[in-house]
Short mmCIF file of C-alpha atoms and ligand atoms in Angstrom, two decimals:
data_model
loop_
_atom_site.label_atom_id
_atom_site.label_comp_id
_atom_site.label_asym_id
_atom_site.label_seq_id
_atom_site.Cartn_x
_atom_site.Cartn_y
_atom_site.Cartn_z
CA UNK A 1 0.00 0.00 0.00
CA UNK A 2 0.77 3.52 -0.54
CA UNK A 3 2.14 5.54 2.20
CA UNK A 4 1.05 8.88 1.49
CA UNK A 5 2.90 10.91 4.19
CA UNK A 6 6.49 10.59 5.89
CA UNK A 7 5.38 11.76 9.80
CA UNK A 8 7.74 13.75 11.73
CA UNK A 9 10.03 12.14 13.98
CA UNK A 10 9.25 8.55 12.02
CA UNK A 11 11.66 6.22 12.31
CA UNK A 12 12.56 4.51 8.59
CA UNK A 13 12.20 0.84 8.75
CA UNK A 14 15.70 0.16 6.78
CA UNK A 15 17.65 2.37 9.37
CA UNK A 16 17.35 2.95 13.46
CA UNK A 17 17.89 6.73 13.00
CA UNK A 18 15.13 9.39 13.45
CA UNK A 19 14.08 11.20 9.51
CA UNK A 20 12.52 14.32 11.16
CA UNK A 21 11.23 16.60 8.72
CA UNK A 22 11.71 19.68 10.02
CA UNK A 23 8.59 22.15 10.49
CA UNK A 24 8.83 24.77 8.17
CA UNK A 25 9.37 22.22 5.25
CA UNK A 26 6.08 23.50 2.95
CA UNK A 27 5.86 26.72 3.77
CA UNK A 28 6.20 27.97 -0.13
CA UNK A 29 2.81 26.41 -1.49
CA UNK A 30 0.80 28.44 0.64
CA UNK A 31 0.95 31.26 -1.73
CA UNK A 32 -0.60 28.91 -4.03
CA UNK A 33 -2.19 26.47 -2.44
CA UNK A 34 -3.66 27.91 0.27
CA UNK A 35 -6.72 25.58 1.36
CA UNK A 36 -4.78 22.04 1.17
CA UNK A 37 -4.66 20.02 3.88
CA UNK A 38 -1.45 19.05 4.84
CA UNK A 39 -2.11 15.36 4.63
CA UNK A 40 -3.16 15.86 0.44
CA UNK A 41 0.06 17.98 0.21
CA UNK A 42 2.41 15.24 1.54
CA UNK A 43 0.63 12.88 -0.62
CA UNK A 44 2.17 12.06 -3.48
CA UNK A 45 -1.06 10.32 -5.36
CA UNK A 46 -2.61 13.59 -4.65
CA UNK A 47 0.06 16.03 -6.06
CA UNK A 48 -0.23 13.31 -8.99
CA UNK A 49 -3.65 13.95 -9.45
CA UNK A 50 -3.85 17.50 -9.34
CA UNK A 51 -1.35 17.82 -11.93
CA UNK A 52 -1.78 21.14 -13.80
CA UNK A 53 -2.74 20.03 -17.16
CA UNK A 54 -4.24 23.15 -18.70
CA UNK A 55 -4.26 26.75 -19.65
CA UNK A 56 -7.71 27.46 -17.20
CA UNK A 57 -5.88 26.16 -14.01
CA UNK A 58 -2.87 27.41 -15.08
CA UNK A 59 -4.14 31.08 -15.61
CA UNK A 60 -5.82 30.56 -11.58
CA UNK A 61 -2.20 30.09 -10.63
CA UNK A 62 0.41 32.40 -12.05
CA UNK A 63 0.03 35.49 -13.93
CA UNK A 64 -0.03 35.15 -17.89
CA UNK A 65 -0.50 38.00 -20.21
CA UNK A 66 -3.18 37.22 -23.04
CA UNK A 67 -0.28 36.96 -25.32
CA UNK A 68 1.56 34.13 -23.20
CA UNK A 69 -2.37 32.63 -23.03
CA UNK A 70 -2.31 31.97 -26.39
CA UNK A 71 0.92 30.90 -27.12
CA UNK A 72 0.59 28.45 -24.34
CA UNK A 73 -2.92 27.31 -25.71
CA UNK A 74 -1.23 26.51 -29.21
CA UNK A 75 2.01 25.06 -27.95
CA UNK A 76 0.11 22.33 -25.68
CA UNK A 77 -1.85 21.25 -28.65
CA UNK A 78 1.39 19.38 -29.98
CA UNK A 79 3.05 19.43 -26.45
CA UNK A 80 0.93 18.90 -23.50
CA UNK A 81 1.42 20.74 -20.30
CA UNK A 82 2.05 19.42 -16.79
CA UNK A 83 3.36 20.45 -13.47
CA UNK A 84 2.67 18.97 -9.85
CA UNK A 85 1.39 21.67 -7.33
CA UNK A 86 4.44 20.89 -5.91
CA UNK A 87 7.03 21.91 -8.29
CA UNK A 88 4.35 24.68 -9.70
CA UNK A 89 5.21 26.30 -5.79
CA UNK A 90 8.34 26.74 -6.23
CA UNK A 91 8.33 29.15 -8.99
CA UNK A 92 8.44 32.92 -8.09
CA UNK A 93 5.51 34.24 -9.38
CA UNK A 94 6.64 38.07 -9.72
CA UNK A 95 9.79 36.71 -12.02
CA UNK A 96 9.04 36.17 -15.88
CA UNK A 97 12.61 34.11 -15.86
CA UNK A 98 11.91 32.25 -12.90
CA UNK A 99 14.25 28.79 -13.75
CA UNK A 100 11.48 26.48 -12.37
CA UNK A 101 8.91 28.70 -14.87
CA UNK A 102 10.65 28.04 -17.66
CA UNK A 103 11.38 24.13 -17.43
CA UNK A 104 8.05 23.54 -16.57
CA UNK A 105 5.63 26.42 -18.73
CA UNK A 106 5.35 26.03 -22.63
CA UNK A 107 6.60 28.96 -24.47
CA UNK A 108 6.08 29.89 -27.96
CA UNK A 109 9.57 29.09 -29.33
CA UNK A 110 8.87 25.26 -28.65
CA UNK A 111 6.53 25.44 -31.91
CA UNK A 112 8.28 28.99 -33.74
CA UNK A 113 11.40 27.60 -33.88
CA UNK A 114 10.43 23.60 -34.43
CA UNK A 115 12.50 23.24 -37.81
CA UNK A 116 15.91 22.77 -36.00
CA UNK A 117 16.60 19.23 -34.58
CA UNK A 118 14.96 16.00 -34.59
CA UNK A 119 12.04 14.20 -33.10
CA UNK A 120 14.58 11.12 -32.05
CA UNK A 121 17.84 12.79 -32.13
CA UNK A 122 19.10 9.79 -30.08
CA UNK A 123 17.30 7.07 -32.60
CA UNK A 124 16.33 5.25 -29.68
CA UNK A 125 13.50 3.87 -32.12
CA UNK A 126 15.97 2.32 -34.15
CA UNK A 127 18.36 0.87 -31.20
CA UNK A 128 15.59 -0.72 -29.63
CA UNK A 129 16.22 -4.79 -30.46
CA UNK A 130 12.96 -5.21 -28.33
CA UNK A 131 9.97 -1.95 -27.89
CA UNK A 132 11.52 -0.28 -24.96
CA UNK A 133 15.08 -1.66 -24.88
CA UNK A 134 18.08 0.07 -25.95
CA UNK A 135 21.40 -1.75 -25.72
CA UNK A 136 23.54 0.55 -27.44
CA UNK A 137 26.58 -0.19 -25.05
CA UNK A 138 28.28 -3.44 -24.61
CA UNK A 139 27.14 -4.04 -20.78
CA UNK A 140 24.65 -2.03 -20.58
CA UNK A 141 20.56 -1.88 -21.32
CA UNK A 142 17.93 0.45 -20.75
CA UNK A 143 14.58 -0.06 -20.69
CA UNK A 144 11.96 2.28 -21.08
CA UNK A 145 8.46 1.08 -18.74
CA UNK A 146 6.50 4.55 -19.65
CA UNK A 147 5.92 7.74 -20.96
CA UNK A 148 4.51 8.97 -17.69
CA UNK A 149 6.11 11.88 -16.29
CA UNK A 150 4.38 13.96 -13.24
CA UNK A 151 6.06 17.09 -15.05
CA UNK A 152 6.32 17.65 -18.71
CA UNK A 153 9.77 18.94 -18.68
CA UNK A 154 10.30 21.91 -21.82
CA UNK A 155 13.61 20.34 -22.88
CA UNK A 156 12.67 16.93 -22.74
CA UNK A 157 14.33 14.69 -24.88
CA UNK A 158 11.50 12.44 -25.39
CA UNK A 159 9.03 15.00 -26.08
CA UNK A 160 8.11 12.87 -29.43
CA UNK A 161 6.20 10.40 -27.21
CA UNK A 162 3.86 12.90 -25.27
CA UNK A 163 1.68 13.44 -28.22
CA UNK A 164 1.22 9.50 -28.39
CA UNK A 165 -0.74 9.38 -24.77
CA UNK A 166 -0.03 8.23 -21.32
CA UNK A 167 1.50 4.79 -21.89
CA UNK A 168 3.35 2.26 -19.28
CA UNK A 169 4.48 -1.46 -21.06
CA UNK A 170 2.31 -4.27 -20.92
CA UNK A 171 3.13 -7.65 -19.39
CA UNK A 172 3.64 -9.20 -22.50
CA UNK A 173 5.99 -6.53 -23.35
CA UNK A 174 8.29 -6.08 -20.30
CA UNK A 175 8.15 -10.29 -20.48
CA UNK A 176 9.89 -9.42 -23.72
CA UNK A 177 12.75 -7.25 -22.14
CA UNK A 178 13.20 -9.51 -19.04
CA UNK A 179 13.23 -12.61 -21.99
CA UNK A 180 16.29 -10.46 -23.18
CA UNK A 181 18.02 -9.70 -20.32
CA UNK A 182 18.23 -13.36 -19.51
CA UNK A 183 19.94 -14.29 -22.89
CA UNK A 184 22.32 -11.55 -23.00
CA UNK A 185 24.72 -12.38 -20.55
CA UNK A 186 27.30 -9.72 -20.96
CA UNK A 187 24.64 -7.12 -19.91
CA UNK A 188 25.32 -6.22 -16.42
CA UNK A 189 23.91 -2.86 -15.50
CA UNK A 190 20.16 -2.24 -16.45
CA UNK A 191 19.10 1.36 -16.35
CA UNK A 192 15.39 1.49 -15.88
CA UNK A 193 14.22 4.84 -17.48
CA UNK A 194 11.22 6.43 -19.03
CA UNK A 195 8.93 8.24 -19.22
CA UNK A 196 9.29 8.27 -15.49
CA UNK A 197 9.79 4.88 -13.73
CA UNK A 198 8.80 6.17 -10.51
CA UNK A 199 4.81 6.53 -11.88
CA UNK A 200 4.47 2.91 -11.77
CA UNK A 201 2.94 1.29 -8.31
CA UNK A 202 5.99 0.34 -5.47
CA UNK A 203 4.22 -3.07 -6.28
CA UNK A 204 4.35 -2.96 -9.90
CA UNK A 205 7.95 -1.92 -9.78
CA UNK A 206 8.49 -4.69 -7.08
CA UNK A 207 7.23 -6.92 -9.43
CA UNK A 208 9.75 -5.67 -11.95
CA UNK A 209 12.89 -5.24 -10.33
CA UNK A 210 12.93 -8.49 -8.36
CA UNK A 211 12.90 -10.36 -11.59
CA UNK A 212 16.12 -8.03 -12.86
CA UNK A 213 17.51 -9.14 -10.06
CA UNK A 214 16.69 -12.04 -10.41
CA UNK A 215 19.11 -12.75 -13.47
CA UNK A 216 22.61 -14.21 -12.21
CA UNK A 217 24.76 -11.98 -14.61
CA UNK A 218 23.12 -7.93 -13.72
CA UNK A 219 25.47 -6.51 -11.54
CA UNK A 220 23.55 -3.41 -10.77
CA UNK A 221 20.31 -1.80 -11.65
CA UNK A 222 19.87 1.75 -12.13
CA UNK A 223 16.64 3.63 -11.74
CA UNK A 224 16.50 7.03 -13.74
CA UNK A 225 13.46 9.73 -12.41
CA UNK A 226 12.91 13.12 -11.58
CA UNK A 227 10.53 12.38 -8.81
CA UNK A 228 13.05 13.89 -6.27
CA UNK A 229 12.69 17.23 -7.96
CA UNK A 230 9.50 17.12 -8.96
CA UNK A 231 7.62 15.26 -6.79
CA UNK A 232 9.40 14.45 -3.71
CA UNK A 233 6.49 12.88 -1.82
CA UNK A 234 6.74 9.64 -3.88
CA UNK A 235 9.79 8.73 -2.01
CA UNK A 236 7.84 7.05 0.90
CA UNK A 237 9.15 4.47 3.20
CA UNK A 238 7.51 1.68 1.65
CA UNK A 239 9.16 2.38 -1.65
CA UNK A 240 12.26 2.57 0.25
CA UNK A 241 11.85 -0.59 1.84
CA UNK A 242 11.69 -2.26 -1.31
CA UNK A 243 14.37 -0.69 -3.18
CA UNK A 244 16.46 -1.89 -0.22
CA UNK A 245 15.63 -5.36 -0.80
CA UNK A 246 17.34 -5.95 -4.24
CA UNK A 247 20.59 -4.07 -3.91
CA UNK A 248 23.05 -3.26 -5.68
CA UNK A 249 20.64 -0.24 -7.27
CA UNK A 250 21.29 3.46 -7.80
CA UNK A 251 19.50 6.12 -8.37
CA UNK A 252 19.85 8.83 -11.08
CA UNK A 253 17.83 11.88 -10.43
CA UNK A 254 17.76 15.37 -12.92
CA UNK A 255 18.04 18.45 -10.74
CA UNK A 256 18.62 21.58 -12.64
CA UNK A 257 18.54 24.58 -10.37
CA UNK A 258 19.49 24.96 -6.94
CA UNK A 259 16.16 26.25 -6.26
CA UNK A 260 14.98 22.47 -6.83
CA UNK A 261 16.75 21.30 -4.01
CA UNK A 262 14.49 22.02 -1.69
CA UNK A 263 13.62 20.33 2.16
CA UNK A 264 11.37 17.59 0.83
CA UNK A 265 13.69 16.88 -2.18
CA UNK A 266 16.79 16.50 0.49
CA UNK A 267 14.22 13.99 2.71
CA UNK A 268 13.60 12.43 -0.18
CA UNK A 269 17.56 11.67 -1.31
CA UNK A 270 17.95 11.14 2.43
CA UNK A 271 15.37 8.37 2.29
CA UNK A 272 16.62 6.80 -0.90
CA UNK A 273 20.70 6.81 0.51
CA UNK A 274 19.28 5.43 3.80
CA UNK A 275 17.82 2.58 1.83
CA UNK A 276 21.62 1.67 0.88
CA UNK A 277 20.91 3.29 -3.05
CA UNK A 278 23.35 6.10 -3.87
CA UNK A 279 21.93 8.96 -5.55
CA UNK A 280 23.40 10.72 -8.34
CA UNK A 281 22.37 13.60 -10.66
CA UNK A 282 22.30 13.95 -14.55
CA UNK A 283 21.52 17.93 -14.95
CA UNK A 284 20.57 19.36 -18.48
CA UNK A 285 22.37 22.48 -19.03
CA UNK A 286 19.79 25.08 -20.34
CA UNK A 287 20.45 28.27 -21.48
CA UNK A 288 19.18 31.33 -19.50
CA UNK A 289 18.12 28.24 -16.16
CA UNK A 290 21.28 27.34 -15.22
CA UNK A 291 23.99 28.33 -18.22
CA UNK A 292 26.66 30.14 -15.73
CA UNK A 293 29.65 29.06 -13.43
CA UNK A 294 28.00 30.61 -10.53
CA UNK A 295 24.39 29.04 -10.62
CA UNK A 296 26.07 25.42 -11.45
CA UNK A 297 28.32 25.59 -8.17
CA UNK A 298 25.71 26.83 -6.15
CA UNK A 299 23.15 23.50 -7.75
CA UNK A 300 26.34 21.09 -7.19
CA UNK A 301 27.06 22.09 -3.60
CA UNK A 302 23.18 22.28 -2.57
CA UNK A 303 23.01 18.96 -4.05
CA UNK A 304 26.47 17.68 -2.08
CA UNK A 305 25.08 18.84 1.33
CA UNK A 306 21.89 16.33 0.17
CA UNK A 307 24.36 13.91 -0.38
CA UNK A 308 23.42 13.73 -4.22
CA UNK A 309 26.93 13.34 -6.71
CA UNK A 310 26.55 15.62 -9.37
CA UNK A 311 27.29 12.75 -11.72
CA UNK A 312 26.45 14.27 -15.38
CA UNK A 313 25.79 17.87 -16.63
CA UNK A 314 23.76 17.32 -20.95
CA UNK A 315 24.04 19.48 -23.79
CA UNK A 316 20.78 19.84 -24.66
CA UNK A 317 19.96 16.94 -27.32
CA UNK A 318 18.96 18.28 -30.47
CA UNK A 319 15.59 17.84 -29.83
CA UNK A 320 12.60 19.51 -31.82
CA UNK A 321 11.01 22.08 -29.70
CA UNK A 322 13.96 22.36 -27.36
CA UNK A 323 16.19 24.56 -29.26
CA UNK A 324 15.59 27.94 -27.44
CA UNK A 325 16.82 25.95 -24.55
CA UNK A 326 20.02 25.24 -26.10
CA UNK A 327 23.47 26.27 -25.15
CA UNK A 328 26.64 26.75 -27.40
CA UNK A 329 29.19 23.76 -26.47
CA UNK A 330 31.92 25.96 -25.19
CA UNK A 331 29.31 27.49 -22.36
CA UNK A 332 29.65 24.04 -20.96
CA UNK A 333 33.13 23.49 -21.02
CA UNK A 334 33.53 27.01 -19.77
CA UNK A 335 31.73 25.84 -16.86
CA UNK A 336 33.68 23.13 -16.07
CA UNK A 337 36.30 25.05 -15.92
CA UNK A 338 35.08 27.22 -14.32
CA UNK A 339 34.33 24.91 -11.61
CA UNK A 340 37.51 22.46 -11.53
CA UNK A 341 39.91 23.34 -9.02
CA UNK A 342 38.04 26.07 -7.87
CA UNK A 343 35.31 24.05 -5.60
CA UNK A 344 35.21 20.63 -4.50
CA UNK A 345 36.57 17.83 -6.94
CA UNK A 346 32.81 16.12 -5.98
CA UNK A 347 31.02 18.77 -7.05
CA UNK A 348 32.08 18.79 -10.90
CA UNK A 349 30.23 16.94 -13.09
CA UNK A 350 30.83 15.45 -16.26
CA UNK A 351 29.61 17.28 -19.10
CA UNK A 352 28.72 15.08 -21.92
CA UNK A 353 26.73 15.51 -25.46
CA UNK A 354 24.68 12.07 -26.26
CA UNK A 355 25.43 12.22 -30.07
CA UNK A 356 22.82 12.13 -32.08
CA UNK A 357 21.83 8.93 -34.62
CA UNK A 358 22.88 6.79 -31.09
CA UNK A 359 26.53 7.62 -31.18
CA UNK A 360 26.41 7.37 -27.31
CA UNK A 361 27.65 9.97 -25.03
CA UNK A 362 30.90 11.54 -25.19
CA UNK A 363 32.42 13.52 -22.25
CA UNK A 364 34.37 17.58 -22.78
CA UNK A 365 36.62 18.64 -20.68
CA UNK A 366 38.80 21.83 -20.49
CA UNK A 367 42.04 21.50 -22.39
CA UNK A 368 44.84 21.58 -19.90
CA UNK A 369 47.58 20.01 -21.88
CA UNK A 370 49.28 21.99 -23.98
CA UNK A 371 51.64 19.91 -25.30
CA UNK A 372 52.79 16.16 -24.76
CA UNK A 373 55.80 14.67 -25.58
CA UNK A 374 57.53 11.23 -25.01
CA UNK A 375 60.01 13.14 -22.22
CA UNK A 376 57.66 15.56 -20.72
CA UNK A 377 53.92 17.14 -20.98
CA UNK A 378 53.46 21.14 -20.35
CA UNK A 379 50.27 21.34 -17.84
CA UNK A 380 47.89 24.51 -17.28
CA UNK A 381 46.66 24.26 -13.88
CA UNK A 382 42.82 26.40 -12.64
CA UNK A 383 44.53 29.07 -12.47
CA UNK A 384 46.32 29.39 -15.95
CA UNK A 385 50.04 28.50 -14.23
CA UNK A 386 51.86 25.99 -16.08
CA UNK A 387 53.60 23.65 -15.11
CA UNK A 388 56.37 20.91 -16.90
CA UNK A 389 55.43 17.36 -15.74
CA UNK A 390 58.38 14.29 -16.34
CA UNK A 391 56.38 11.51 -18.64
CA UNK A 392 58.25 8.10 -17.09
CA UNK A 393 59.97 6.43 -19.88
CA UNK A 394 60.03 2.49 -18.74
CA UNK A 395 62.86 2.00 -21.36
CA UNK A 396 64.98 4.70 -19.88
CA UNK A 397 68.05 4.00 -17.49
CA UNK A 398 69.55 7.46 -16.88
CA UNK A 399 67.61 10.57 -16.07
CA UNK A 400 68.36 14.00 -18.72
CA UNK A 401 68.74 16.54 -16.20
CA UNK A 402 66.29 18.94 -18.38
CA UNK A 403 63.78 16.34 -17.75
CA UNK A 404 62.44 17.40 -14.75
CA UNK A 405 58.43 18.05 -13.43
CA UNK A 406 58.62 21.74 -12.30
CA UNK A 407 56.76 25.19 -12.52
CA UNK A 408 57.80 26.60 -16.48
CA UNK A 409 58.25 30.34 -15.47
CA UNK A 410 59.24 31.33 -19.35
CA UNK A 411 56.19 30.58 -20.45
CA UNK A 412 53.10 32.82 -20.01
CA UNK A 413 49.23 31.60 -19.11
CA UNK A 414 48.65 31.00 -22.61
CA UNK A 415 51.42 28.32 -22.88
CA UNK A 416 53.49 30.91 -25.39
CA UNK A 417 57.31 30.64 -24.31
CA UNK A 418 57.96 34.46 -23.89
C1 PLP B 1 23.11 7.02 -21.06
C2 PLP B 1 22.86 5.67 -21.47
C3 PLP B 1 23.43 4.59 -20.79
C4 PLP B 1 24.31 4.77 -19.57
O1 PLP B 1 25.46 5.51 -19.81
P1 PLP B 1 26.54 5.68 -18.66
O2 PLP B 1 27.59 6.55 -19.25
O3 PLP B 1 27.00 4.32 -18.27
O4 PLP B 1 25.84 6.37 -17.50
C5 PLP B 1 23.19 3.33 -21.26
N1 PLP B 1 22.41 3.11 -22.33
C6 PLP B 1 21.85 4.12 -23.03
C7 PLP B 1 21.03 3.80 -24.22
C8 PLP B 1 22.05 5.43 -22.61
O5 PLP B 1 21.48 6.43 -23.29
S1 SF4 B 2 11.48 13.85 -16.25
FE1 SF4 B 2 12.86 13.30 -17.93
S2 SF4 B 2 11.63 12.02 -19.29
FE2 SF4 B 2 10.21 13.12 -17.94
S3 SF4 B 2 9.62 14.99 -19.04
FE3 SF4 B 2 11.37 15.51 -17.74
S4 SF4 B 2 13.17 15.22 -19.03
FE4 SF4 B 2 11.45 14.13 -20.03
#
């Protein structure tokens, strides 16, 4: 059974230490959402249900100008709106770029500028060997159970499928995928994706992952959903109990903006780590949400003090109706640099493009070598020094006394020998 609300003071059943959530935790939907008990609030099937799904409860809620009314009217014709009261509170009403706004509210560029990218940029279609499993990677497979997400994210990479309906797999089909699994023996991580995973029942995912796990040769299963960010109050003990059951499994989650990282989503990693399932996060880096140095540290160490690894930071895929969202490459490598060395190794993530036609992803990284040779390789450090470092020659018997690792004073930031 579902349990809707985590009490104060309630112990977890996986762990003997207190999860107190601490008093003030809603206090943000009240501008909103006034009149709901706090029982329905903490509830996730209720936040599910109340899903804002159209213009008329969306105009009751924040302030739209007729113009925005009608762009929004024609965008959700070919992509559908929704946002849980939840994640609807935490946008600023009074601010037109609120980040939480503009991930979740259709805008007009999603149909204006439609002609750039691709429905399936990713041509998961075509990489599927069974509906709903891609095993584009030698040990890996994902498989996709739904199309279900409680928020309709604007970027979303799989925006193709919203037009198609709410779906989740039958049991014919995820017998299919399991059928798979079983003869593929060099799979050994499954990533279980969607749509969002986390819509399905505890039970029904139970009912799933036990039989993963049930296969000698998967190592470890991965669960990929946003529920943390956008719908926190899913993460209930009994869903915790049972992820704890069938260990090894790890949880990806897709914060974008500090302001995400809220009380309830920390109680909610907090609930998953206690349940022995590290959490990690695979951000999408969207131009004018979170496109600078300074709001990416400040997501990366709100999402450290959660406990949460900062794991992967997108380009935005070339998606169709995405492309006002999209970022030139070198804003994301300027990041990273931005970041590395300056804050907490754990805090950097890797920033990757998933290539389109299923190339699979491929990590960029700031260049600090400037030049590598069999003797030695010239280094820039974070802050632009560089430095010579000795490459060890296993052939070698004597040491050249110019060979040696060492700050290169002659040479300026740049790596041009002055
Ligand atoms: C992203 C992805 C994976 C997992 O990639 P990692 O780099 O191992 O996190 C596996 N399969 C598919 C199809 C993917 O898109
Ligand atoms: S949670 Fe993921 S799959 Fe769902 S709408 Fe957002 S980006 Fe798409």
């Amino acid at each position: 059974m579902i349990n809707s609300s985590l009490p104060p003071a309630k112990e977890t059943s996986t762990n003997n230490v207190a999860l107190v959530l601490p008093e003030t935790i809603s206090t943000s939907r009240h501008r909103f959402f006034r009149n709901v008990p706090e029982s329905s609030w903490k509830d996730w099937k209720w936040q599910f249900r109340n899903r804002i799904t159209s213009l008329e409860q969306l105009v009751r809620l924040i302030s739209l100008s007729a113009e925005e009314q009608a762009h929004i009217s024609s965008v959700i014709r070919r992509y559908p709106l929704s946002i849980t009261p939840y994640y609807l509170s935490l946008v600023n009403p009074d601010d037109p770029d609120d980040p939480i706004r503009k991930q979740a509210v259709p805008c007009i560029q999603e149909i204006s500028m439609r002609s750039l990218g691709f429905e399936d940029p990713l041509a998961e279609k075509e990489n599927s060997v069974v509906p709903g499993l891609v095993h584009r990677y030698p040990d890996r497979a994902l498989i996709v159970l739904t199309d279900i997400c409680p928020v309709l994210c604007r970027h979303c990479n799989r925006k193709r499928e919203w037009r198609h309906g709410a779906w989740t797999r039958t049991v014919a089909e995820i017998e299919a995928m399991l059928d798979y699994l079983r003869r593929h023996d060099e799979v050994r991580d499954v990533i279980i994706s969607g749509g969002d995973p986390l819509t399905l029942s505890t039970a029904k995912l139970e009912a799933i992952i036990s039989r993963i796990r049930a296969i000698k040769h998967i190592e470890i299963i991965r669960i990929g959903s946003r529920f943390p960010a956008v719908l926190p109050q899913r993460i209930d003990a009994d869903l915790c109990d049972m992820l704890s059951k069938y260990g090894p499994i790890w949880l990806n989650t897709h914060f974008n903006h500090p302001n995400e990282v809220t009380p309830e989503a920390a109680v909610a990693c907090d609930c998953i780590l206690r349940a022995g399932v590290p959490v990690n996060n695979q951000a999408v880096l969207l131009r004018g949400i979170n496109d600078s140095v300074a709001t990416q540290t400040r997501l990366c160490h709100a999402l450290l003090k959660a406990k949460v690894r900062p794991y992967y930071l997108f380009q935005c895929d070339e998606v169709q109706g995405t492309e006002h969202l999209r970022t030139p490459v070198e804003t994301g490598i300027k990041i990273i640099q931005g970041m590395r060395g300056h804050t907490s190794g754990l805090a950097v993530p890797n920033f990757a493009i998933d290539l389109v036609d299923g190339g699979g992803k491929v990590t960029l990284q700031p260049d600090y070598v400037l030049s590598m040779r069999k003797a030695d390789l010239l280094l820039k450090n974070y802050e632009g020094k560089v430095f010579r470092y000795r490459n060890p020659n296993p052939q070698s018997r004597t040491v050249a006394t110019s060979a040696v690792s060492g700050v290169v004073d002659n040479l300026t930031a740049d790596g041009i020998v002055k």
